[in-house]
Coordinates of C-alpha atoms in Angstrom, one line a residue:
M214 CA -55.9 -49.8 -30.6
E215 CA -57.8 -51.4 -33.4
N216 CA -59.1 -55.0 -33.5
E217 CA -56.5 -55.9 -36.2
D218 CA -53.7 -54.6 -34.0
L219 CA -54.8 -56.8 -31.1
I220 CA -54.8 -59.8 -33.4
Y221 CA -51.3 -59.2 -34.6
I222 CA -49.9 -58.4 -31.1
G223 CA -51.3 -61.6 -29.7
G224 CA -50.0 -63.6 -32.6
A225 CA -46.6 -62.0 -32.5
F226 CA -46.3 -62.7 -28.8
V227 CA -46.9 -66.4 -29.3
Y228 CA -44.5 -66.5 -32.3
L229 CA -41.8 -64.9 -30.1
L230 CA -42.2 -67.4 -27.2
T231 CA -42.1 -70.3 -29.7
F232 CA -39.0 -69.0 -31.5
I233 CA -37.1 -68.4 -28.3
L234 CA -37.7 -72.0 -27.2
V235 CA -36.8 -73.3 -30.7
I236 CA -33.4 -71.6 -30.8
T237 CA -32.5 -73.0 -27.4
A238 CA -33.2 -76.6 -28.6
I239 CA -29.5 -77.5 -29.0
Q240 CA -30.0 -81.2 -28.7
W241 CA -33.1 -81.5 -30.8
N242 CA -33.6 -82.0 -34.5
V243 CA -33.5 -78.2 -35.0
G244 CA -33.9 -78.4 -38.7
D245 CA -37.3 -80.2 -38.6
I246 CA -38.5 -77.8 -35.9
I247 CA -37.6 -74.7 -37.8
R248 CA -39.0 -76.1 -41.0
G249 CA -42.3 -76.9 -39.2
Y250 CA -42.3 -73.5 -37.5
F251 CA -41.7 -71.5 -40.7
L252 CA -44.1 -73.7 -42.7
V253 CA -46.9 -72.6 -40.3
L254 CA -45.8 -69.0 -40.6
L255 CA -45.7 -69.2 -44.4
V256 CA -49.2 -70.6 -44.6
T257 CA -50.4 -67.9 -42.2
T258 CA -48.8 -65.2 -44.2
I259 CA -50.3 -66.4 -47.5
F260 CA -53.8 -66.6 -46.0
S261 CA -53.5 -63.2 -44.3
V262 CA -52.3 -61.5 -47.5
S263 CA -55.0 -63.1 -49.6
I264 CA -57.7 -62.0 -47.1
K265 CA -56.5 -58.4 -47.1
A266 CA -56.2 -58.3 -50.9
T267 CA -59.6 -59.7 -51.6
S268 CA -61.7 -58.5 -48.7
T269 CA -64.1 -55.5 -49.3
N270 CA -65.7 -55.6 -45.8
R271 CA -63.6 -54.4 -42.9
N272 CA -65.5 -56.4 -40.3
K273 CA -65.4 -59.6 -42.2
E274 CA -61.7 -59.1 -42.9
I275 CA -60.9 -58.7 -39.2
K276 CA -62.9 -61.8 -38.4
A277 CA -61.1 -63.8 -41.1
L278 CA -57.7 -62.6 -39.9
G279 CA -58.7 -63.5 -36.3
I280 CA -59.5 -67.1 -37.4
V281 CA -56.2 -67.4 -39.2
Q282 CA -54.2 -66.1 -36.3
Y283 CA -56.0 -68.3 -33.8
V284 CA -55.4 -71.4 -35.9
T285 CA -51.8 -70.4 -36.2
V286 CA -51.4 -70.2 -32.5
V287 CA -52.9 -73.7 -32.0
L288 CA -50.7 -75.2 -34.8
L289 CA -47.5 -73.6 -33.4
G290 CA -48.2 -74.9 -29.9
A291 CA -49.0 -78.4 -31.2
T292 CA -45.9 -78.4 -33.5
L293 CA -43.6 -77.3 -30.7
G294 CA -45.0 -79.8 -28.2
N295 CA -44.7 -82.6 -30.8
F296 CA -41.0 -81.9 -31.5
I297 CA -40.1 -81.5 -27.8
W298 CA -41.7 -84.9 -27.1
R299 CA -40.5 -86.7 -30.2
Y300 CA -37.0 -85.4 -30.7
D301 CA -35.9 -84.5 -27.2
F302 CA -37.6 -86.2 -24.3
V303 CA -38.6 -89.6 -25.8
P304 CA -35.2 -90.5 -27.4
H305 CA -33.2 -89.5 -24.3
F306 CA -35.6 -91.2 -21.9
V307 CA -35.6 -94.4 -23.9
M308 CA -31.8 -94.5 -24.1
W309 CA -31.6 -94.3 -20.4
R310 CA -34.5 -96.6 -19.7
Y311 CA -33.4 -99.5 -21.9
G312 CA -29.7 -98.9 -22.0
R313 CA -29.2 -100.5 -25.4
M314 CA -30.5 -98.9 -28.7
K315 CA -30.6 -100.2 -32.2
T316 CA -28.9 -98.0 -34.8
A317 CA -30.3 -97.3 -38.3
A318 CA -28.2 -100.3 -39.6
G319 CA -29.8 -102.6 -37.1
Q320 CA -26.8 -103.0 -34.8
T321 CA -27.2 -103.0 -31.1
V322 CA -24.9 -100.7 -29.1
D323 CA -24.5 -100.1 -25.4
T324 CA -25.3 -96.4 -24.8
N325 CA -24.4 -96.3 -21.2
A326 CA -26.7 -93.4 -21.1
S327 CA -27.2 -91.6 -17.8
F328 CA -30.5 -90.2 -16.6
P329 CA -31.6 -87.5 -19.1
Y330 CA -31.7 -84.6 -16.6
W331 CA -31.6 -81.9 -19.2
A332 CA -34.2 -83.5 -21.4
C333 CA -36.5 -83.8 -18.5
F334 CA -35.7 -80.2 -17.5
R335 CA -36.6 -79.0 -21.0
F336 CA -39.8 -81.0 -21.1
A337 CA -40.7 -79.6 -17.6
L338 CA -39.9 -76.2 -18.8
F339 CA -42.3 -76.6 -21.6
L340 CA -45.0 -77.9 -19.3
L341 CA -44.5 -75.5 -16.5
L342 CA -43.4 -72.3 -18.2
I343 CA -44.5 -72.2 -21.8
L344 CA -47.9 -73.9 -21.5
P345 CA -49.1 -71.7 -18.7
I346 CA -48.4 -68.7 -20.9
W347 CA -49.5 -70.3 -24.2
I348 CA -52.8 -71.8 -23.1
P349 CA -54.2 -68.6 -21.5
L350 CA -53.1 -66.6 -24.5
A351 CA -54.7 -69.1 -26.8
L352 CA -57.9 -68.9 -24.7
L353 CA -57.7 -65.1 -24.8
L354 CA -57.5 -65.1 -28.6
G355 CA -60.3 -67.6 -28.6
V356 CA -62.5 -65.3 -26.6
F357 CA -61.5 -62.5 -28.8
F358 CA -62.6 -64.5 -31.8
V359 CA -65.9 -65.3 -30.2
L360 CA -66.5 -61.6 -29.5
L361 CA -65.8 -60.8 -33.1
L362 CA -68.3 -63.3 -34.4
S363 CA -71.0 -62.2 -31.9
G364 CA -70.5 -58.5 -32.7
I365 CA -69.6 -57.6 -29.1
P366 CA -67.0 -54.8 -28.9
T367 CA -63.6 -56.5 -28.4
E368 CA -62.4 -53.8 -26.1
S369 CA -64.4 -55.6 -23.4
I370 CA -61.4 -57.9 -22.8
F371 CA -59.2 -54.9 -21.9
P372 CA -61.4 -53.4 -19.2
L373 CA -59.3 -50.8 -17.6
N374 CA -60.2 -47.9 -19.9
V375 CA -63.5 -49.1 -21.4
L376 CA -65.7 -50.6 -18.8
R377 CA -67.3 -47.2 -18.4
K378 CA -69.1 -47.8 -21.7
M379 CA -69.4 -51.6 -21.3
E380 CA -70.5 -52.9 -17.9
P381 CA -73.2 -51.1 -15.9
D382 CA -72.5 -53.3 -12.8
F383 CA -68.9 -52.0 -12.8
W384 CA -70.3 -48.6 -11.9
S385 CA -72.2 -49.7 -8.9
L386 CA -71.3 -47.2 -6.2
E387 CA -70.9 -47.4 -2.4
C388 CA -71.5 -44.0 -0.9
V389 CA -69.1 -43.2 1.9
S390 CA -70.2 -39.6 2.4
K391 CA -72.4 -38.3 5.3
G392 CA -75.8 -39.8 5.8
P393 CA -77.1 -43.3 5.5
K394 CA -74.6 -45.6 3.7
K395 CA -76.4 -47.2 0.8
A396 CA -75.2 -49.2 -2.2
H397 CA -76.6 -47.5 -5.3
S398 CA -76.7 -49.3 -8.6
T399 CA -76.5 -46.5 -11.1
E400 CA -74.6 -45.4 -14.1
P401 CA -72.2 -42.4 -13.7
S402 CA -74.6 -40.2 -15.7
Q403 CA -77.4 -40.7 -13.2
I404 CA -77.6 -38.8 -9.9
T405 CA -78.7 -41.0 -7.0
D406 CA -80.2 -40.3 -3.6
A407 CA -76.7 -39.8 -2.2
L408 CA -76.6 -36.4 -3.9
L409 CA -79.5 -35.2 -1.8
V410 CA -78.2 -36.2 1.6
E411 CA -78.9 -33.3 4.1
Q412 CA -80.3 -31.2 1.3
D413 CA -83.6 -29.3 1.5
V414 CA -85.1 -30.0 -2.0
S415 CA -88.5 -28.3 -1.4
T416 CA -87.1 -24.9 -2.4
M417 CA -84.1 -26.0 -4.5
R418 CA -83.7 -24.9 -8.1
E419 CA -80.0 -25.6 -8.4
I420 CA -77.7 -28.0 -6.6
N421 CA -74.0 -28.2 -6.2
V422 CA -73.2 -31.5 -4.5
T423 CA -70.1 -33.6 -4.3
V424 CA -70.4 -37.3 -3.2
T425 CA -67.4 -39.5 -2.3
Y426 CA -67.7 -43.2 -3.2
Q427 CA -65.7 -46.3 -3.9
R428 CA -66.2 -48.9 -6.6
K429 CA -68.1 -52.0 -5.7
G430 CA -66.6 -54.1 -8.5
S431 CA -64.3 -56.9 -7.5
L432 CA -61.4 -55.3 -9.5
Y433 CA -61.6 -52.1 -7.6
R434 CA -62.2 -53.8 -4.2
G435 CA -59.0 -55.8 -4.7
F436 CA -57.1 -52.6 -5.5
N437 CA -58.5 -50.9 -2.5
R438 CA -57.5 -53.7 -0.1
C439 CA -54.1 -54.3 -1.6
C440 CA -52.9 -50.9 -2.8
G441 CA -54.9 -48.5 -0.7
V442 CA -56.5 -46.7 -3.7
R443 CA -58.2 -43.5 -2.5
P444 CA -62.0 -43.2 -2.8
E445 CA -63.2 -41.3 -5.8
F446 CA -65.9 -38.6 -6.0
F447 CA -68.6 -37.5 -8.4
S448 CA -70.3 -34.2 -8.4
Y449 CA -73.2 -32.4 -10.1
K450 CA -73.7 -28.7 -10.4
G451 CA -76.7 -27.3 -12.2
S452 CA -80.5 -27.1 -12.4
C453 CA -82.9 -29.6 -10.9
D454 CA -86.6 -30.3 -10.6
P455 CA -88.6 -29.8 -7.3
N456 CA -87.5 -33.3 -6.2
G457 CA -83.9 -32.4 -6.5
V458 CA -83.3 -34.5 -9.6
P459 CA -81.1 -32.9 -12.3
D460 CA -83.3 -31.3 -14.9
G461 CA -82.1 -28.6 -17.2
H462 CA -78.5 -27.5 -17.8
G463 CA -75.9 -29.1 -15.5
E464 CA -72.3 -30.3 -15.2
W465 CA -71.3 -33.8 -14.0
K466 CA -67.7 -34.7 -12.9
D467 CA -66.2 -38.0 -11.9
S468 CA -62.6 -38.2 -10.6
D469 CA -62.1 -41.9 -11.6
S470 CA -59.5 -42.6 -14.2
A471 CA -62.3 -43.8 -16.5
G472 CA -64.7 -41.2 -15.2
E473 CA -66.7 -38.8 -17.3
F474 CA -67.0 -35.0 -17.4
L475 CA -70.4 -34.2 -18.9
T476 CA -71.8 -30.7 -19.6
G477 CA -75.2 -30.2 -21.2
S478 CA -78.9 -30.8 -20.9
W479 CA -80.5 -33.1 -18.3
R480 CA -84.0 -34.5 -17.9
E481 CA -85.2 -36.6 -14.9
G482 CA -81.7 -37.4 -13.8
L483 CA -80.3 -38.5 -17.2
P484 CA -78.3 -36.5 -19.8
E485 CA -80.3 -35.5 -22.8
A486 CA -79.0 -34.2 -26.1
P487 CA -77.4 -31.8 -26.7
F488 CA -74.4 -32.5 -24.4
D489 CA -70.6 -32.8 -24.6
S490 CA -68.7 -35.4 -22.6
R491 CA -65.0 -36.2 -22.0
E492 CA -63.3 -39.2 -20.4
Y493 CA -61.2 -38.0 -17.5
L494 CA -58.0 -40.0 -18.3
A495 CA -58.3 -41.5 -21.8
G496 CA -59.4 -38.1 -23.2
G497 CA -62.0 -39.5 -25.5
M498 CA -64.7 -37.0 -26.3
F499 CA -68.4 -37.6 -27.1
Q500 CA -71.2 -35.3 -28.3
A501 CA -74.9 -35.9 -28.4
V502 CA -77.2 -34.2 -30.9
F503 CA -80.9 -34.1 -31.8
I504 CA -81.9 -35.2 -35.3
C505 CA -85.4 -34.7 -36.6
V506 CA -86.9 -37.7 -38.3
A507 CA -89.4 -38.1 -41.2
M508 CA -90.3 -41.7 -42.0
A509 CA -92.1 -42.9 -45.1
S510 CA -91.3 -46.6 -44.6
D511 CA -93.1 -49.4 -42.6
G512 CA -89.8 -51.2 -42.0
P513 CA -88.3 -51.6 -38.5
V514 CA -85.9 -48.8 -37.3
D515 CA -83.1 -51.2 -36.2
A516 CA -82.9 -53.8 -39.0
V517 CA -82.7 -54.0 -42.8
E518 CA -85.6 -55.8 -44.4
S519 CA -85.8 -57.0 -48.0
N520 CA -89.2 -55.7 -48.8
P521 CA -90.4 -52.7 -46.7
N522 CA -93.2 -50.6 -48.2
F523 CA -94.3 -47.0 -48.2
I524 CA -96.8 -45.9 -45.6
D525 CA -99.8 -43.8 -46.3
K526 CA -98.5 -40.7 -44.5
N527 CA -95.1 -39.5 -43.2
I528 CA -94.3 -40.1 -39.6
Y529 CA -92.4 -37.5 -37.7
S530 CA -90.3 -37.9 -34.6
L531 CA -87.1 -36.8 -32.8
S532 CA -84.0 -38.9 -32.3
S533 CA -81.0 -38.5 -30.1
A534 CA -77.5 -39.7 -31.1
E535 CA -74.3 -39.8 -29.0
C536 CA -71.2 -40.0 -31.1
C537 CA -67.4 -40.3 -30.5
I538 CA -65.8 -37.1 -31.8
S539 CA -62.2 -37.2 -30.6
G540 CA -59.7 -39.6 -29.0
Q541 CA -60.5 -43.3 -28.9
F542 CA -63.6 -44.2 -31.0
Y543 CA -65.5 -47.0 -29.2
S544 CA -67.4 -49.8 -30.8
G545 CA -71.1 -49.5 -30.5
F546 CA -71.2 -45.8 -31.2
P547 CA -73.1 -43.8 -32.3
L548 CA -75.8 -44.6 -29.8
I549 CA -79.3 -43.9 -31.2
S550 CA -82.5 -43.5 -29.2
Y551 CA -85.8 -41.9 -29.8
L552 CA -87.7 -39.5 -27.6
T553 CA -91.0 -41.3 -27.1
D554 CA -93.0 -38.8 -25.2
Y555 CA -90.8 -35.7 -25.5
G556 CA -90.0 -35.9 -21.8
N557 CA -88.0 -39.1 -21.3
P558 CA -85.1 -39.9 -23.5
G559 CA -84.0 -43.4 -24.4
G560 CA -87.0 -44.8 -26.3
Q561 CA -86.5 -47.4 -29.0
N562 CA -89.7 -46.9 -30.9
V563 CA -90.6 -44.1 -33.2
R564 CA -93.9 -42.5 -32.3
G565 CA -95.5 -40.2 -34.8
V566 CA -96.2 -36.6 -33.8
N567 CA -96.9 -33.4 -35.5
P568 CA -93.8 -31.9 -37.1
S569 CA -94.4 -28.6 -35.2
Q570 CA -93.9 -30.6 -32.0
V571 CA -90.6 -31.9 -33.3
L572 CA -89.4 -28.4 -34.2
A573 CA -90.5 -27.0 -30.8
K574 CA -88.6 -29.7 -28.9
Y575 CA -85.5 -29.1 -31.1
L576 CA -85.6 -25.3 -30.7
E577 CA -86.1 -25.7 -26.9
K578 CA -82.4 -26.7 -26.8
H579 CA -81.2 -24.8 -29.8
Q580 CA -82.0 -21.1 -29.3
N581 CA -78.9 -19.4 -30.6
L582 CA -80.3 -18.5 -34.1
D583 CA -78.2 -15.3 -34.5
G584 CA -81.1 -13.6 -36.4
H585 CA -81.0 -16.3 -39.2
D586 CA -84.1 -17.8 -40.7
L587 CA -84.6 -21.4 -40.0
E588 CA -83.0 -23.8 -42.5
A589 CA -83.2 -27.6 -42.8
V590 CA -80.6 -29.9 -44.1
V591 CA -82.3 -33.1 -45.2
F592 CA -80.3 -36.4 -45.4
I593 CA -81.6 -39.1 -47.7
P594 CA -79.7 -42.3 -47.2
G595 CA -78.9 -45.0 -49.7
F596 CA -80.4 -48.5 -50.1
N597 CA -79.7 -51.4 -47.8
S598 CA -80.2 -49.3 -44.7
C599 CA -82.6 -48.8 -41.9
L600 CA -83.4 -45.7 -39.8
D601 CA -80.8 -46.5 -37.1
S602 CA -78.0 -47.0 -39.6
A603 CA -79.0 -43.8 -41.5
L604 CA -79.0 -41.8 -38.2
E605 CA -75.6 -43.3 -37.2
S606 CA -74.1 -42.1 -40.5
F607 CA -75.8 -38.7 -40.4
S608 CA -75.1 -38.0 -36.7
Q609 CA -71.4 -38.7 -37.2
F610 CA -71.4 -36.2 -40.0
L611 CA -73.1 -33.6 -37.9
T612 CA -70.9 -34.0 -34.8
L613 CA -67.6 -34.0 -36.6
A614 CA -68.5 -30.9 -38.7
G615 CA -70.4 -28.8 -36.2
Y616 CA -73.3 -26.8 -37.5
P617 CA -75.1 -23.6 -36.2
D618 CA -78.4 -23.9 -34.4
Y619 CA -80.4 -22.4 -37.2
I620 CA -79.6 -25.3 -39.5
I621 CA -81.9 -28.1 -38.4
P622 CA -81.0 -31.6 -39.3
W623 CA -83.7 -33.9 -40.8
C624 CA -83.3 -37.6 -41.8
F625 CA -85.8 -38.8 -44.4
E626 CA -86.2 -42.6 -44.2
W627 CA -87.7 -44.4 -47.2
P628 CA -88.2 -48.1 -48.0
A629 CA -84.5 -48.7 -48.8
K630 CA -84.9 -52.5 -49.2
S631 CA -81.8 -54.7 -48.9
I632 CA -78.9 -55.9 -51.1
F633 CA -81.1 -58.8 -52.3
T634 CA -83.8 -56.4 -53.6
Y635 CA -81.6 -53.8 -55.3
Y636 CA -83.8 -53.4 -58.4
Q637 CA -87.0 -53.0 -56.3
A638 CA -85.2 -50.3 -54.2
R639 CA -84.1 -48.5 -57.4
D640 CA -87.6 -48.5 -58.7
A641 CA -89.1 -47.4 -55.4
C642 CA -86.8 -44.4 -55.0
E643 CA -87.9 -43.1 -58.4
S644 CA -91.6 -43.9 -58.0
M645 CA -94.5 -41.5 -57.8
E646 CA -95.0 -42.7 -54.1
M647 CA -91.6 -41.4 -53.3
H648 CA -92.2 -38.1 -55.0
Q649 CA -95.5 -37.7 -53.2
H650 CA -94.0 -38.4 -49.8
L651 CA -91.2 -35.9 -50.4
K652 CA -93.7 -33.3 -51.6
D653 CA -95.7 -33.8 -48.4
F654 CA -92.5 -33.5 -46.4
M655 CA -91.6 -30.2 -48.1
A656 CA -95.1 -28.8 -47.4
D657 CA -94.8 -29.8 -43.8
L658 CA -91.4 -28.1 -43.5
L659 CA -92.9 -24.9 -45.0
S660 CA -95.8 -25.0 -42.6
I661 CA -93.6 -25.0 -39.5
G662 CA -91.5 -22.0 -40.7
I663 CA -88.6 -23.5 -42.5
A664 CA -87.5 -20.9 -45.0
R665 CA -84.7 -22.8 -46.8
V666 CA -84.0 -26.4 -47.4
N667 CA -80.7 -28.1 -48.3
F668 CA -80.4 -31.7 -49.4
I669 CA -77.7 -34.4 -49.0
G670 CA -78.4 -37.5 -51.1
H671 CA -76.0 -40.3 -50.6
S672 CA -75.7 -43.3 -52.9
M673 CA -79.2 -44.3 -54.0
G674 CA -80.6 -41.5 -51.9
A675 CA -79.1 -39.2 -54.6
R676 CA -81.1 -41.2 -57.3
A677 CA -84.3 -40.5 -55.3
L678 CA -83.3 -36.8 -54.9
V679 CA -82.4 -36.2 -58.6
S680 CA -85.7 -37.9 -59.7
F681 CA -87.8 -35.9 -57.3
L682 CA -86.2 -32.5 -58.0
G683 CA -86.1 -33.1 -61.8
A684 CA -89.8 -33.8 -61.9
N685 CA -91.0 -31.4 -59.1
S686 CA -88.8 -28.3 -59.4
H687 CA -92.0 -26.2 -59.5
V688 CA -92.3 -26.9 -55.7
F689 CA -89.6 -24.3 -55.1
N690 CA -90.5 -21.8 -57.9
A691 CA -93.2 -19.7 -56.2
P692 CA -92.0 -16.9 -53.9
E693 CA -94.1 -18.1 -51.1
N694 CA -92.4 -21.5 -51.1
M695 CA -89.2 -22.5 -49.5
Q696 CA -85.9 -21.6 -51.1
L697 CA -83.9 -24.6 -52.4
G698 CA -80.3 -24.1 -51.1
A699 CA -77.5 -26.6 -51.7
V700 CA -78.0 -29.9 -53.3
L701 CA -75.1 -32.2 -52.3
L702 CA -74.6 -35.6 -53.9
P703 CA -71.8 -37.6 -52.3
N704 CA -71.1 -40.8 -54.1
P705 CA -74.4 -40.7 -56.0
E706 CA -75.8 -43.9 -57.3
T707 CA -77.7 -42.4 -60.1
D708 CA -77.4 -42.8 -63.9
L709 CA -75.3 -40.2 -65.5
K710 CA -77.8 -39.7 -68.3
A711 CA -80.7 -39.3 -65.9
F712 CA -78.8 -36.6 -64.0
L713 CA -78.0 -34.7 -67.3
D714 CA -81.6 -34.8 -68.2
A715 CA -82.7 -33.4 -64.9
S716 CA -79.8 -31.0 -64.2
S717 CA -81.3 -28.0 -65.9
A718 CA -84.5 -28.1 -63.9
I719 CA -82.6 -28.6 -60.6
S720 CA -80.1 -25.9 -61.3
S721 CA -82.8 -23.4 -62.1
V722 CA -84.2 -23.5 -58.6
A723 CA -81.2 -24.6 -56.5
E724 CA -78.6 -22.2 -55.2
S725 CA -75.8 -24.8 -55.9
V726 CA -75.5 -28.4 -57.0
T727 CA -72.4 -30.3 -55.9
V728 CA -71.4 -33.8 -56.9
Y729 CA -68.7 -35.6 -55.0
A730 CA -67.5 -38.3 -57.5
D731 CA -64.9 -41.0 -56.9
K732 CA -63.7 -43.0 -59.9
G733 CA -62.5 -45.7 -57.5
D734 CA -65.9 -46.3 -55.9
N735 CA -66.3 -50.0 -56.0
A736 CA -69.9 -50.1 -55.0
L737 CA -70.9 -47.9 -57.9
F738 CA -68.7 -50.0 -60.2
W739 CA -70.9 -53.0 -59.6
A740 CA -74.0 -50.8 -59.7
E741 CA -73.1 -49.7 -63.2
Y742 CA -73.1 -53.3 -64.4
A743 CA -76.3 -54.1 -62.6
N744 CA -78.0 -51.1 -64.2
S745 CA -76.7 -52.0 -67.6
V746 CA -78.1 -55.5 -67.4
F747 CA -81.5 -54.3 -66.3
P748 CA -81.5 -50.6 -67.1
S749 CA -83.8 -48.0 -65.5
P750 CA -86.4 -46.4 -67.8
S751 CA -84.3 -43.3 -68.4
C752 CA -81.4 -45.4 -69.7
K753 CA -83.1 -48.0 -71.9
G754 CA -81.5 -48.3 -75.3
L755 CA -78.0 -47.3 -74.0
P756 CA -75.2 -49.9 -74.4
F757 CA -73.9 -49.1 -70.9
S758 CA -75.3 -47.2 -67.9
F759 CA -72.6 -45.0 -66.5
S760 CA -72.9 -43.8 -62.9
L761 CA -72.7 -40.1 -61.9
G762 CA -70.7 -41.0 -58.8
R763 CA -67.8 -42.4 -60.9
S764 CA -67.8 -39.6 -63.5
V765 CA -65.0 -37.1 -63.0
S766 CA -65.2 -35.5 -66.4
P767 CA -66.8 -32.1 -67.1
L768 CA -70.6 -32.2 -67.3
R769 CA -72.1 -30.4 -70.3
R770 CA -75.6 -29.4 -71.5
Q771 CA -75.4 -30.6 -75.0
N772 CA -74.1 -33.9 -76.5
R773 CA -75.7 -35.8 -73.7
A774 CA -75.8 -39.0 -75.7
E775 CA -72.0 -38.7 -76.2
V776 CA -71.3 -38.1 -72.5
A777 CA -73.7 -40.9 -71.5
N778 CA -71.9 -43.3 -73.9
D779 CA -68.4 -42.1 -72.7
V780 CA -67.4 -40.7 -76.1
E781 CA -64.5 -38.4 -76.0
T782 CA -65.0 -35.0 -77.8
D783 CA -62.4 -32.5 -78.9
G784 CA -62.3 -29.2 -77.1
L785 CA -64.5 -27.9 -74.3
D786 CA -66.9 -25.1 -74.7
E787 CA -67.2 -23.3 -71.3
S788 CA -70.6 -22.0 -72.2
D789 CA -71.9 -25.5 -72.6
L790 CA -71.0 -26.6 -69.1
L791 CA -73.7 -27.5 -66.6
D792 CA -74.2 -25.2 -63.6
V793 CA -72.8 -28.0 -61.4
D794 CA -69.7 -28.3 -59.3
V795 CA -68.0 -31.7 -59.7
I796 CA -65.5 -32.5 -56.9
D797 CA -63.2 -35.4 -57.6
T798 CA -62.6 -37.2 -54.3
S799 CA -60.5 -40.0 -55.9
S800 CA -57.4 -38.5 -54.2
V801 CA -59.0 -38.4 -50.7
F802 CA -57.4 -41.1 -48.5
S803 CA -58.2 -40.1 -44.9
N804 CA -60.8 -42.3 -43.2
V805 CA -61.7 -44.0 -46.5
Q806 CA -62.7 -47.7 -46.5
K807 CA -61.7 -50.1 -49.3
L808 CA -65.1 -49.9 -50.9
R809 CA -64.6 -46.0 -51.2
H810 CA -68.3 -45.4 -51.1
S811 CA -69.4 -44.2 -47.6
Y812 CA -66.8 -41.8 -46.2
F813 CA -68.3 -38.4 -46.7
N814 CA -69.4 -38.4 -43.0
V815 CA -65.9 -39.1 -41.5
S816 CA -63.4 -37.7 -44.0
R817 CA -62.1 -34.4 -42.7
D818 CA -61.6 -33.0 -46.2
I819 CA -65.1 -33.6 -47.3
L820 CA -66.7 -32.6 -44.0
E821 CA -65.0 -29.2 -44.1
D822 CA -65.9 -28.7 -47.8
I823 CA -69.6 -29.5 -47.2
H824 CA -69.6 -27.2 -44.1
E825 CA -68.4 -24.4 -46.3
V826 CA -71.1 -25.1 -48.9
L827 CA -73.9 -25.2 -46.3
V828 CA -72.8 -22.4 -43.9
S829 CA -70.8 -20.0 -46.0
R830 CA -72.7 -20.8 -49.2
N831 CA -69.6 -20.7 -51.3
R832 CA -69.4 -22.3 -54.7
A833 CA -66.4 -24.5 -55.6
A834 CA -64.6 -21.6 -57.4
Q835 CA -64.7 -19.7 -54.2
R836 CA -63.3 -22.4 -52.0
K837 CA -59.7 -21.7 -53.1
A838 CA -58.1 -22.8 -49.8
R839 CA -59.2 -26.4 -50.5
L840 CA -60.0 -26.9 -54.2
V841 CA -58.3 -26.2 -57.5
K842 CA -60.0 -26.1 -60.8
R843 CA -59.0 -28.9 -63.1
E844 CA -61.1 -28.7 -66.2
G845 CA -64.5 -27.2 -66.9
N846 CA -66.6 -27.7 -63.8
V847 CA -64.4 -30.3 -62.3
Y848 CA -62.3 -29.5 -59.2
G849 CA -59.6 -31.4 -57.4
W850 CA -58.1 -31.3 -53.9
L851 CA -55.2 -29.1 -52.9
Q852 CA -53.4 -31.8 -51.0
A853 CA -50.4 -34.1 -51.3
P854 CA -50.8 -37.9 -51.5
P855 CA -50.4 -39.7 -48.2
F856 CA -47.0 -41.3 -49.2
Y857 CA -45.4 -37.9 -50.0
V858 CA -43.1 -36.5 -47.4
M859 CA -40.3 -33.9 -47.3
G860 CA -37.1 -33.7 -45.3
S861 CA -35.4 -36.4 -43.3

């Protein structure tokens, strides 16, 4: 259930309660009540539609809708209470209390009114029945709104199937198996002393232990007392160290409804990438992967800064990322950590080590090479990002696609600046410092045995990649150097003319060059205008700077000035086409946000297409099960639009 769904469900429940009470108000001024009721609904609808039509940020949109719905609930409650008091209880009570009332004409009449039992009953009904429901619901939506503003996952107010990921105290265990009864404060992914009761660990290399327990949380204690819920159990089967602590490959099981089945690598009692995990009841699945890291920025790993700078020498490290891959996707995932000493996971600081150490640690857990030479796939993120956000994006891409062990993922972090320093970021990614850091990175990859390198340059990362490869293609020319495999440019924020100028040099050394362009990319729409106002050096003198990521027309070698100026030409000479595959993603709608700029890592269509490029090494013309040639070197998707259905 999404945040927006929760907002609408809560609001609809309040509307329903209010409307039921309104239609039962036989003796009230029903017209005024209904007019007030629907006036509030009309204003709410107008604001909600306006927000959804103008918002480009999903999180801000949900927050704004939450504010509107919450204010609506308060207004409806206040409106209803006012009408009950004003048109029902007060007139009837006054008529009974004073006996004689003045009419609108000023005449005094004897009402002979009896005690207003029904008016008091309706007023009591509002106080005793409606308010106890309305106030908690209003408070609940208020808490929901506070959670949205503070960035806390909103699923925390619905704890039955998510507390496993949210509250460590909830998983405090009370061991009821043989041996000393202790209360262990542990997460379900950590084996406690209870596993080793009556076990001789001095000679143990593998353990197979099941421990019965019951929850210590107040929620579960109440269930146990009132409903007789049976105790649960967790078990671990697998390798351990001389102290009996899980270390190596093992399997964890937990029989609780929100328990976890986890199979994979362990170190010092904690799971370590790579591992796969499944929720017992909800069915959500998780996967953790290693990602090698190369840093050329002095900025923090967990925050975007406006003005980070290049460091003198690349820093290498290894990160771990746990991602949702199926079922319910939880807020707060992917979870990123860094292996600080290559023994204990969970560090939050990147510590520079030799790249050979990074590779050795990676290959320790990825040994199924199937006789292939080692390859690297290097992800270069766009601007306005930090290392954590880049790893979140890249890890989701890796876990949803699934790549063989011989393809080693690397994330190259550069001083990506922030949205307030766009032009500085643009200049930095095309600078000589950027080129030098990438050249050093390529030399280090070659020194540790990488035979082939593939690149994924997203957004402004594509600008950096095109600039580097166009000026340094000689790095891949010599036979003793690495082979340049696929160059993938999803939603590239690079000038069309700059790419046309560099394409020949890139294609001469790359096995394939693929551009994923979307003419509806709103981020690149504004980037075009920004680069036209203050053009980059390669586009000075042009009336407008067109973006490669929004170009879905055939790319040609000649007449570059015409293409850069968006001038239509008659006919198309096939021999004049660039050796580039242009994939038009404008018709992709699955898992695409309104900005249409950052979906290559979650859209199944693009994930599968990139997988075929990297693993099968097929060009677009060979990927006939998914693509159809449209014109020249432009390909479209073999798929129907989302609104098209057949049959009844």
